[in-house]
PDB file of C-alpha atoms in Angstrom:
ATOM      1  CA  UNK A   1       0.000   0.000   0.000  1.00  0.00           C
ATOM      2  CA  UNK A   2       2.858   2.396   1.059  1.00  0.00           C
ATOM      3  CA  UNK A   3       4.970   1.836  -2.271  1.00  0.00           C
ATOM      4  CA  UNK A   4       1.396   2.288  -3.943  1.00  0.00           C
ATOM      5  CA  UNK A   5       1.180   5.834  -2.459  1.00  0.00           C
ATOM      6  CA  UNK A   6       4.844   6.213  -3.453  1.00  0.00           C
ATOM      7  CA  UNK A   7       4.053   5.771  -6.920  1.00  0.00           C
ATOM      8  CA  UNK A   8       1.033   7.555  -7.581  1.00  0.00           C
ATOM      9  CA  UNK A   9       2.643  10.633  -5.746  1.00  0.00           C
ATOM     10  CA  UNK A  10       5.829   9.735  -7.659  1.00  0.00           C
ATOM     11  CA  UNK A  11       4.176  10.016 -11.077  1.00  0.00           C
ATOM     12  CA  UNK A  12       1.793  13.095  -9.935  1.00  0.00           C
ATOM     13  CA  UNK A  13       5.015  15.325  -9.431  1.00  0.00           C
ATOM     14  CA  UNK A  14       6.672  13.943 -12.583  1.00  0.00           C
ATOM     15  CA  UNK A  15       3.254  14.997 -14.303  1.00  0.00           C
ATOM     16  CA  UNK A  16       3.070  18.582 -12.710  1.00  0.00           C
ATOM     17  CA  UNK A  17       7.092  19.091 -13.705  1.00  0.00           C
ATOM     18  CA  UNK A  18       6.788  18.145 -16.800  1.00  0.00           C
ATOM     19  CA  UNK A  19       3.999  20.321 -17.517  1.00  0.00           C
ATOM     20  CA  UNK A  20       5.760  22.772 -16.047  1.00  0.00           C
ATOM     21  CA  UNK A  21       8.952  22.166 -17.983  1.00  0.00           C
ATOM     22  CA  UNK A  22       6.404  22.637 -20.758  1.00  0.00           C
ATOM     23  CA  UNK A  23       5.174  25.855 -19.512  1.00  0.00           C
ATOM     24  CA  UNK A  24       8.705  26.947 -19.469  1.00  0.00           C
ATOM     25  CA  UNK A  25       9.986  26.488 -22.378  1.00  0.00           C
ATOM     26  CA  UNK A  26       6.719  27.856 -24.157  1.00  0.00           C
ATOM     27  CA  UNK A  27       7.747  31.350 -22.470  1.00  0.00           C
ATOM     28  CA  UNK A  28      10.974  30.947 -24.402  1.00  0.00           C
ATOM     29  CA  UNK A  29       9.505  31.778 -27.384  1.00  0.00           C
ATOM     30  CA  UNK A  30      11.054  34.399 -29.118  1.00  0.00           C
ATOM     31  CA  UNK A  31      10.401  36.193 -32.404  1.00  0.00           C
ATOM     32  CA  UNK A  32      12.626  38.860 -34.834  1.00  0.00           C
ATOM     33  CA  UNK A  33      10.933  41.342 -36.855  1.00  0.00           C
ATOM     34  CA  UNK A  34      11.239  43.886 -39.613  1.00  0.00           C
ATOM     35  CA  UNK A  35       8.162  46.716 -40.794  1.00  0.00           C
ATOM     36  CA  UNK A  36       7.342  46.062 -44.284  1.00  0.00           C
ATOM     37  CA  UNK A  37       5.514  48.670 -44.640  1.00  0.00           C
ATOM     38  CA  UNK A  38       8.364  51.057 -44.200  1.00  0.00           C
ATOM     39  CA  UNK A  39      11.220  49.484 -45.766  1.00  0.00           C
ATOM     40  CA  UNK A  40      10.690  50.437 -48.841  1.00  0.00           C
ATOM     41  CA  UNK A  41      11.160  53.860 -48.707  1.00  0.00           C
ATOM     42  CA  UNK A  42      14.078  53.223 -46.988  1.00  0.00           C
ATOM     43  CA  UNK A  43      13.321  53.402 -43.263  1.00  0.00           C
ATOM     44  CA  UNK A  44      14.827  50.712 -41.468  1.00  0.00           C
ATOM     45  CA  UNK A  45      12.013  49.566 -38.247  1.00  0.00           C
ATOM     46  CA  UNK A  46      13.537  46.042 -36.502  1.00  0.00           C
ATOM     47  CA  UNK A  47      12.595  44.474 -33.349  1.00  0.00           C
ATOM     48  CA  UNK A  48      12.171  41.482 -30.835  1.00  0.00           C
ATOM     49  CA  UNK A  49       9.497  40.374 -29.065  1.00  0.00           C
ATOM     50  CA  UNK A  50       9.730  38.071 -26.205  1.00  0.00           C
ATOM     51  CA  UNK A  51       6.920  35.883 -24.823  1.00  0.00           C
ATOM     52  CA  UNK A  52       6.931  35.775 -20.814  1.00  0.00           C
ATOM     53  CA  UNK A  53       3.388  34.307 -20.131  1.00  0.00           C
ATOM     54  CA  UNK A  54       0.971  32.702 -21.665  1.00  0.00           C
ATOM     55  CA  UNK A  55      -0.454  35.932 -22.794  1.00  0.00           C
ATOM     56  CA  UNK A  56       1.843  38.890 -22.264  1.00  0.00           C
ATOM     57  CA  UNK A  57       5.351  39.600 -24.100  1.00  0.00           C
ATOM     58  CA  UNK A  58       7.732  42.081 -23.844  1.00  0.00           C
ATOM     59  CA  UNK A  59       8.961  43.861 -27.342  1.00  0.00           C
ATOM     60  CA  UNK A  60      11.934  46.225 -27.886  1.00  0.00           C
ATOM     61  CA  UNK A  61      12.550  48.201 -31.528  1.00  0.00           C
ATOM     62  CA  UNK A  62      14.647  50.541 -32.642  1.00  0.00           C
ATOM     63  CA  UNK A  63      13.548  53.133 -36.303  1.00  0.00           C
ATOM     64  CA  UNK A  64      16.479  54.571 -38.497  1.00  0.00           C
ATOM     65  CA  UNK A  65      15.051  57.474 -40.969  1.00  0.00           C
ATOM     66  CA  UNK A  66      18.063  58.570 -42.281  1.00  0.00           C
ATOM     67  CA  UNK A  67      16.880  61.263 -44.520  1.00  0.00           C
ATOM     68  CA  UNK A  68      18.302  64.536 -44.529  1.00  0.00           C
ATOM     69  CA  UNK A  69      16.198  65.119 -47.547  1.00  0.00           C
ATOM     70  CA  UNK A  70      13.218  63.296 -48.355  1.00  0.00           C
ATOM     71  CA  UNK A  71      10.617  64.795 -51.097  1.00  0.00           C
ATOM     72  CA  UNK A  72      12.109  68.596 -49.997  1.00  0.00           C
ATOM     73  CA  UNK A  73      11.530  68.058 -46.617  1.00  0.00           C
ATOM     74  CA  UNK A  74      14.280  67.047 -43.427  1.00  0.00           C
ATOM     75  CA  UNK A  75      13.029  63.825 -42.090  1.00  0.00           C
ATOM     76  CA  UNK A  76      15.812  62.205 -40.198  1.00  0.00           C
ATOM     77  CA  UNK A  77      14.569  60.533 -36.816  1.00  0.00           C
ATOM     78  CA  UNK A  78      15.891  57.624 -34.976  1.00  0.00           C
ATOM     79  CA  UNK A  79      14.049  56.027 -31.805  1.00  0.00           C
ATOM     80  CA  UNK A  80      13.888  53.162 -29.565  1.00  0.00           C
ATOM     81  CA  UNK A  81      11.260  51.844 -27.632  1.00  0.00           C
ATOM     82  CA  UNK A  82      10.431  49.167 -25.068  1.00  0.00           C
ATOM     83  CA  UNK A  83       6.615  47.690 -24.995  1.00  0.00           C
ATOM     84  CA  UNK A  84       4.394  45.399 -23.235  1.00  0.00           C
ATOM     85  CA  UNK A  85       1.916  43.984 -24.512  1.00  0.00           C
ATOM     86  CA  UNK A  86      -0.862  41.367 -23.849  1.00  0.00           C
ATOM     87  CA  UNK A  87      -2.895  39.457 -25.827  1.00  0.00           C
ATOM     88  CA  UNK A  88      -6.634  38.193 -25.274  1.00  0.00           C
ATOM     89  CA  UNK A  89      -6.379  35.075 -26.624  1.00  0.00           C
ATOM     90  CA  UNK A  90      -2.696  33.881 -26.819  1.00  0.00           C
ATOM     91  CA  UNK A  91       0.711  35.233 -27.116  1.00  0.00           C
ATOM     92  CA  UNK A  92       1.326  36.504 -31.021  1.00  0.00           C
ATOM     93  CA  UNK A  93      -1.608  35.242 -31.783  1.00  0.00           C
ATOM     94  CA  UNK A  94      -4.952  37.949 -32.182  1.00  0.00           C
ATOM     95  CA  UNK A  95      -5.780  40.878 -30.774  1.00  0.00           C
ATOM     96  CA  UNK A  96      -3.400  42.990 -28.248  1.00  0.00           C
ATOM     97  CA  UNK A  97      -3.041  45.692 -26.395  1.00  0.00           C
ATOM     98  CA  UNK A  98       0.093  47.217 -25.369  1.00  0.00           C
ATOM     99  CA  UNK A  99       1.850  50.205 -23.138  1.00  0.00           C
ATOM    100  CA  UNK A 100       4.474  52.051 -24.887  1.00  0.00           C
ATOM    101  CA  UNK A 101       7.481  54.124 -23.783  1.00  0.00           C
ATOM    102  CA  UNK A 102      10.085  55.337 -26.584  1.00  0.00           C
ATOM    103  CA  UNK A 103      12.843  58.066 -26.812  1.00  0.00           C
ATOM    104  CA  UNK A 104      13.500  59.680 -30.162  1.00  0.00           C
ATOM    105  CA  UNK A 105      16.299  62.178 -31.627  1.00  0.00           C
ATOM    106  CA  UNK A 106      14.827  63.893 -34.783  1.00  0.00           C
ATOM    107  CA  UNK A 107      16.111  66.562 -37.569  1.00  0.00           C
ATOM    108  CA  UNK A 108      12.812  66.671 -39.252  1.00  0.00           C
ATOM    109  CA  UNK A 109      10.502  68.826 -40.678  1.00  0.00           C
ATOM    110  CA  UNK A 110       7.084  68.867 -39.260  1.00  0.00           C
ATOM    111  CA  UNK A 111       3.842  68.481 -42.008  1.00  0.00           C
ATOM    112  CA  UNK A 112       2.554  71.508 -40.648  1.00  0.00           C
ATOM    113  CA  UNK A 113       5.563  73.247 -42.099  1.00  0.00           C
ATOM    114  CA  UNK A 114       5.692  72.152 -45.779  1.00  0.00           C
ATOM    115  CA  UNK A 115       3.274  75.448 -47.015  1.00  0.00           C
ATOM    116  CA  UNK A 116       5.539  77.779 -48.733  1.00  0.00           C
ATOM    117  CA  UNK A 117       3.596  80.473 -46.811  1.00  0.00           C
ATOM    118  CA  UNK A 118       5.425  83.786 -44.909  1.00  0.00           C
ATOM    119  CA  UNK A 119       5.599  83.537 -41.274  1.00  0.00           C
ATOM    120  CA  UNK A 120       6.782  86.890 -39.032  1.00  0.00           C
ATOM    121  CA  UNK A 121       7.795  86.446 -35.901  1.00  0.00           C
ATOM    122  CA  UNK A 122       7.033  88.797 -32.759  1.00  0.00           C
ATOM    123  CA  UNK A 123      10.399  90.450 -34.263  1.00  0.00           C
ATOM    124  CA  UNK A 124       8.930  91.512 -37.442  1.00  0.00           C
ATOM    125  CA  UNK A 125      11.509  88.809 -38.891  1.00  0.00           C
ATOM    126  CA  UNK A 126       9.636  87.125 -41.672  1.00  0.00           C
ATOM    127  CA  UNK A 127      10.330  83.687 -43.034  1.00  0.00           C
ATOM    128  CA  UNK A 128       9.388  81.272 -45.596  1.00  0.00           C
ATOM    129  CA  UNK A 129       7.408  78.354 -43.992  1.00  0.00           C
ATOM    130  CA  UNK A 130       8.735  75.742 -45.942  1.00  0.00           C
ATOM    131  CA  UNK A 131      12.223  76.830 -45.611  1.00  0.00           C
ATOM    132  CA  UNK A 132      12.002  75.682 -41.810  1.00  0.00           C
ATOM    133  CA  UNK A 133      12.610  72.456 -39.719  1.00  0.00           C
ATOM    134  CA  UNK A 134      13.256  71.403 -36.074  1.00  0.00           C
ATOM    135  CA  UNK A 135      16.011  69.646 -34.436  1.00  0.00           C
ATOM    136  CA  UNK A 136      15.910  67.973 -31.462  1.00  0.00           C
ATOM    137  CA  UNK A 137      14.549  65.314 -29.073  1.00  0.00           C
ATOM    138  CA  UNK A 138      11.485  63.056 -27.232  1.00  0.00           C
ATOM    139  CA  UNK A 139      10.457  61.647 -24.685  1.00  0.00           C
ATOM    140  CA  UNK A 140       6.961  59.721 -25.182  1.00  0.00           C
ATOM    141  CA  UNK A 141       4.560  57.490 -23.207  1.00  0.00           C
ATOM    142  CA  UNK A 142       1.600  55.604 -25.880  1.00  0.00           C
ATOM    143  CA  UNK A 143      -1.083  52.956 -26.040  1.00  0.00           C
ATOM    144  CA  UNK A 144      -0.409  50.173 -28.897  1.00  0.00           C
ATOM    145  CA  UNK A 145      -3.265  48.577 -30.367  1.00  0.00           C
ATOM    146  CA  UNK A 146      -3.024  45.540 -32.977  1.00  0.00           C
ATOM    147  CA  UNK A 147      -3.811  41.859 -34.037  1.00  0.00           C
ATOM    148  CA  UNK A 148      -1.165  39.341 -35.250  1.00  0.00           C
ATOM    149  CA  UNK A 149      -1.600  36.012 -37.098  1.00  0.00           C
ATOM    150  CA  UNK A 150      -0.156  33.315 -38.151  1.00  0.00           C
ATOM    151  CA  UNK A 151       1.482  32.976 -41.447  1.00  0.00           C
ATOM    152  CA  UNK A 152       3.371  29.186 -41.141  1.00  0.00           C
ATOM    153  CA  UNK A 153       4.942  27.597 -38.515  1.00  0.00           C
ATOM    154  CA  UNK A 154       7.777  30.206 -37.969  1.00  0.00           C
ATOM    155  CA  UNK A 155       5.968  33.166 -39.768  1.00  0.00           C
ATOM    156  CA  UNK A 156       3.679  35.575 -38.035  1.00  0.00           C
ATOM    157  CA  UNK A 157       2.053  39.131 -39.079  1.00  0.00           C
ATOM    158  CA  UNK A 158       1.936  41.903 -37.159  1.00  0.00           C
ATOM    159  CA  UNK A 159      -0.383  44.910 -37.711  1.00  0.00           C
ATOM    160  CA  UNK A 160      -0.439  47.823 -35.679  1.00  0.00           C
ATOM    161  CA  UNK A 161      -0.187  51.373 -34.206  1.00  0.00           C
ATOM    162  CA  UNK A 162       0.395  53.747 -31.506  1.00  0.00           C
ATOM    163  CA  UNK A 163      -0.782  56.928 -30.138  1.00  0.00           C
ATOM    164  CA  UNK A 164       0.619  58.452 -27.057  1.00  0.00           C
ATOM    165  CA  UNK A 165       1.892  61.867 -25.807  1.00  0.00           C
ATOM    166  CA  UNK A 166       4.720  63.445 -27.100  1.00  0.00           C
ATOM    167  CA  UNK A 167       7.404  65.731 -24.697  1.00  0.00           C
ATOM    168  CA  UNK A 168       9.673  67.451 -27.098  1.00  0.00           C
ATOM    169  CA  UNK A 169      12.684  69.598 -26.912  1.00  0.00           C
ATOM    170  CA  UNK A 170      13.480  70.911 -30.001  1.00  0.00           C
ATOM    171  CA  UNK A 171      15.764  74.024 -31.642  1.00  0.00           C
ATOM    172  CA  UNK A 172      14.108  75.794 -35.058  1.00  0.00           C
ATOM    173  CA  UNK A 173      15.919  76.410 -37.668  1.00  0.00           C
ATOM    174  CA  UNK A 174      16.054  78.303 -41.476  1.00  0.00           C
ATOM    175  CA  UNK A 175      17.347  75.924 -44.158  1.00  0.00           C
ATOM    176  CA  UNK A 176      17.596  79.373 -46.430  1.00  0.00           C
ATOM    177  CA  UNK A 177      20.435  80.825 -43.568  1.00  0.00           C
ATOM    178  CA  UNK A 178      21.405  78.114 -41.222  1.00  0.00           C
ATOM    179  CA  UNK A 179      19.811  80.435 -38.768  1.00  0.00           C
ATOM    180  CA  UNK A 180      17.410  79.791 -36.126  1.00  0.00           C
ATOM    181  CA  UNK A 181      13.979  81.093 -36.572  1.00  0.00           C
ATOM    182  CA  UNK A 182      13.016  80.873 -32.648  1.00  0.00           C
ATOM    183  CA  UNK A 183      14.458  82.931 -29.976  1.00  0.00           C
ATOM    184  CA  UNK A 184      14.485  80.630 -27.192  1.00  0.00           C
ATOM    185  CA  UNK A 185      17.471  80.337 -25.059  1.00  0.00           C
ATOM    186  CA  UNK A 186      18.167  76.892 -25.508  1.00  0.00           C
ATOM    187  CA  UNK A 187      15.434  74.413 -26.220  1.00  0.00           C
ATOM    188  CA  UNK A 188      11.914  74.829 -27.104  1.00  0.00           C
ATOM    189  CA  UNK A 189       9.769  72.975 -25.636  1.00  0.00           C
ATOM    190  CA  UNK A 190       5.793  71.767 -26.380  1.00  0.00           C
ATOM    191  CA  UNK A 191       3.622  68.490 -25.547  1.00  0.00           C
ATOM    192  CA  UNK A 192       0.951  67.143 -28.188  1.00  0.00           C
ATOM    193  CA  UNK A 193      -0.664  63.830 -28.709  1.00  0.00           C
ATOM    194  CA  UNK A 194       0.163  62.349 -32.224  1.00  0.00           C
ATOM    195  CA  UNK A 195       0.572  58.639 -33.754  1.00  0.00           C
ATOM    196  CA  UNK A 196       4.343  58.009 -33.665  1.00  0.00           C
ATOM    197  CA  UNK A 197       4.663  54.156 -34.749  1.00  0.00           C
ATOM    198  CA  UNK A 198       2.575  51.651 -36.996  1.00  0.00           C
ATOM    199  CA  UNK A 199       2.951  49.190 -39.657  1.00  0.00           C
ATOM    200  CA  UNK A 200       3.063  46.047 -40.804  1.00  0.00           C
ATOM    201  CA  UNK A 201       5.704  44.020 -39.138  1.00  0.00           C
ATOM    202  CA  UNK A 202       6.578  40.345 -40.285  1.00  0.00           C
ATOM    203  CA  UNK A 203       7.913  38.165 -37.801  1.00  0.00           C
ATOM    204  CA  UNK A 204      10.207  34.895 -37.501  1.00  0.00           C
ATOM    205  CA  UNK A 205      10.004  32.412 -34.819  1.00  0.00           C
ATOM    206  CA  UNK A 206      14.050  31.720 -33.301  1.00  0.00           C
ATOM    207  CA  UNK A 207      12.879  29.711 -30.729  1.00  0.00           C
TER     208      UNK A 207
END
């Protein structure tokens, strides 16, 4: 009766380890990623995404735009980011939600610039709107939303975007005279909610 007990309690711990081993190793799973939606005009957007549960996983990415010029308009900006996410049904598989926290460095031209309208400044200094861009850098905190599927065993797609709230700190500048076209001491600085990552990432399974 005793080695009975020993058995049964013998094989129920082998059971719950192995099952266990086998929760392990599926939070091993590990995926690289590129943005095909951005590569081809030449903006590099790579990651890694990391499963740790069942249903959560941990990405990091980094985004090269190395345009000084891109259609007449600055648009060189380079950021990383670090994201959770989890996922309602399984991890890379469906929908997710994610929190997002990314720094950037950026010698860009905002849209809202690209009018080839005058501008005067509280100076009376006037300037050609499309002649000026900003340099500088941000700090921003943003919700991810998204769904990825399955495209073979070690194939996934992964669509989505993010909106959050953007800190920056930023010098402006005339492209005409190399001149800047603020008067602030150092850094200008201003907060505003904007999309700042999406796409269409495709995935491969390393582990």
């Amino acid at each position: 009766m005793l080695k009975h007990k020993f058995l049964t309690t013998t094989i129920a711990l082998l059971s719950v380890g192995a099952l266990t081993a086998q929760e392990q190793e599926q939070e091993k799973s590990l995926y690289i990623k590129g943005n095909a939606l951005l590569a081809p005009i030449g903006v590099i957007n790579v990651g890694v995404e990391k499963q740790l549960t069942s249903k959560i996983t941990l990405q990091g990415d980094v985004l090269v735009s190395p345009w000084k010029s891109f259609a007449g308009h600055e648009m060189q900006y380079y950021s990383l980011s670090a994201e959770g996410r989890y996922y309602f049904n399984q991890a890379f598989k469906g929908f997710y939600v994610g929190a997002n926290i990314a720094v950037s460095a950026f010698n860009a031209q905002k849209w809202s610039y690209w009018s080839d309208n005058p501008v005067t400044d509280d100076r009376g200094k006037t300037f050609i709107t499309s002649n000026l861009y900003q340099k500088g850098y941000s700090f921003i905190l943003g919700i991810t939303g998204g769904y990825q599927f399955r495209l073979s065993d070690r194939l996934n797609m992964d669509i989505y975007a993010t909106v959050g709230s953007s800190q920056d700190f930023y010098k402006g500048y005339d492209r005409s005279t190399g001149d800047r076209y603020d008067y602030a001491q150092k850094f200008n600085k201003s907060g505003e909610i904007i999309p700042y990552r999406g796409g269409i990432m495709i995935s491969y399974k390393l582990k």
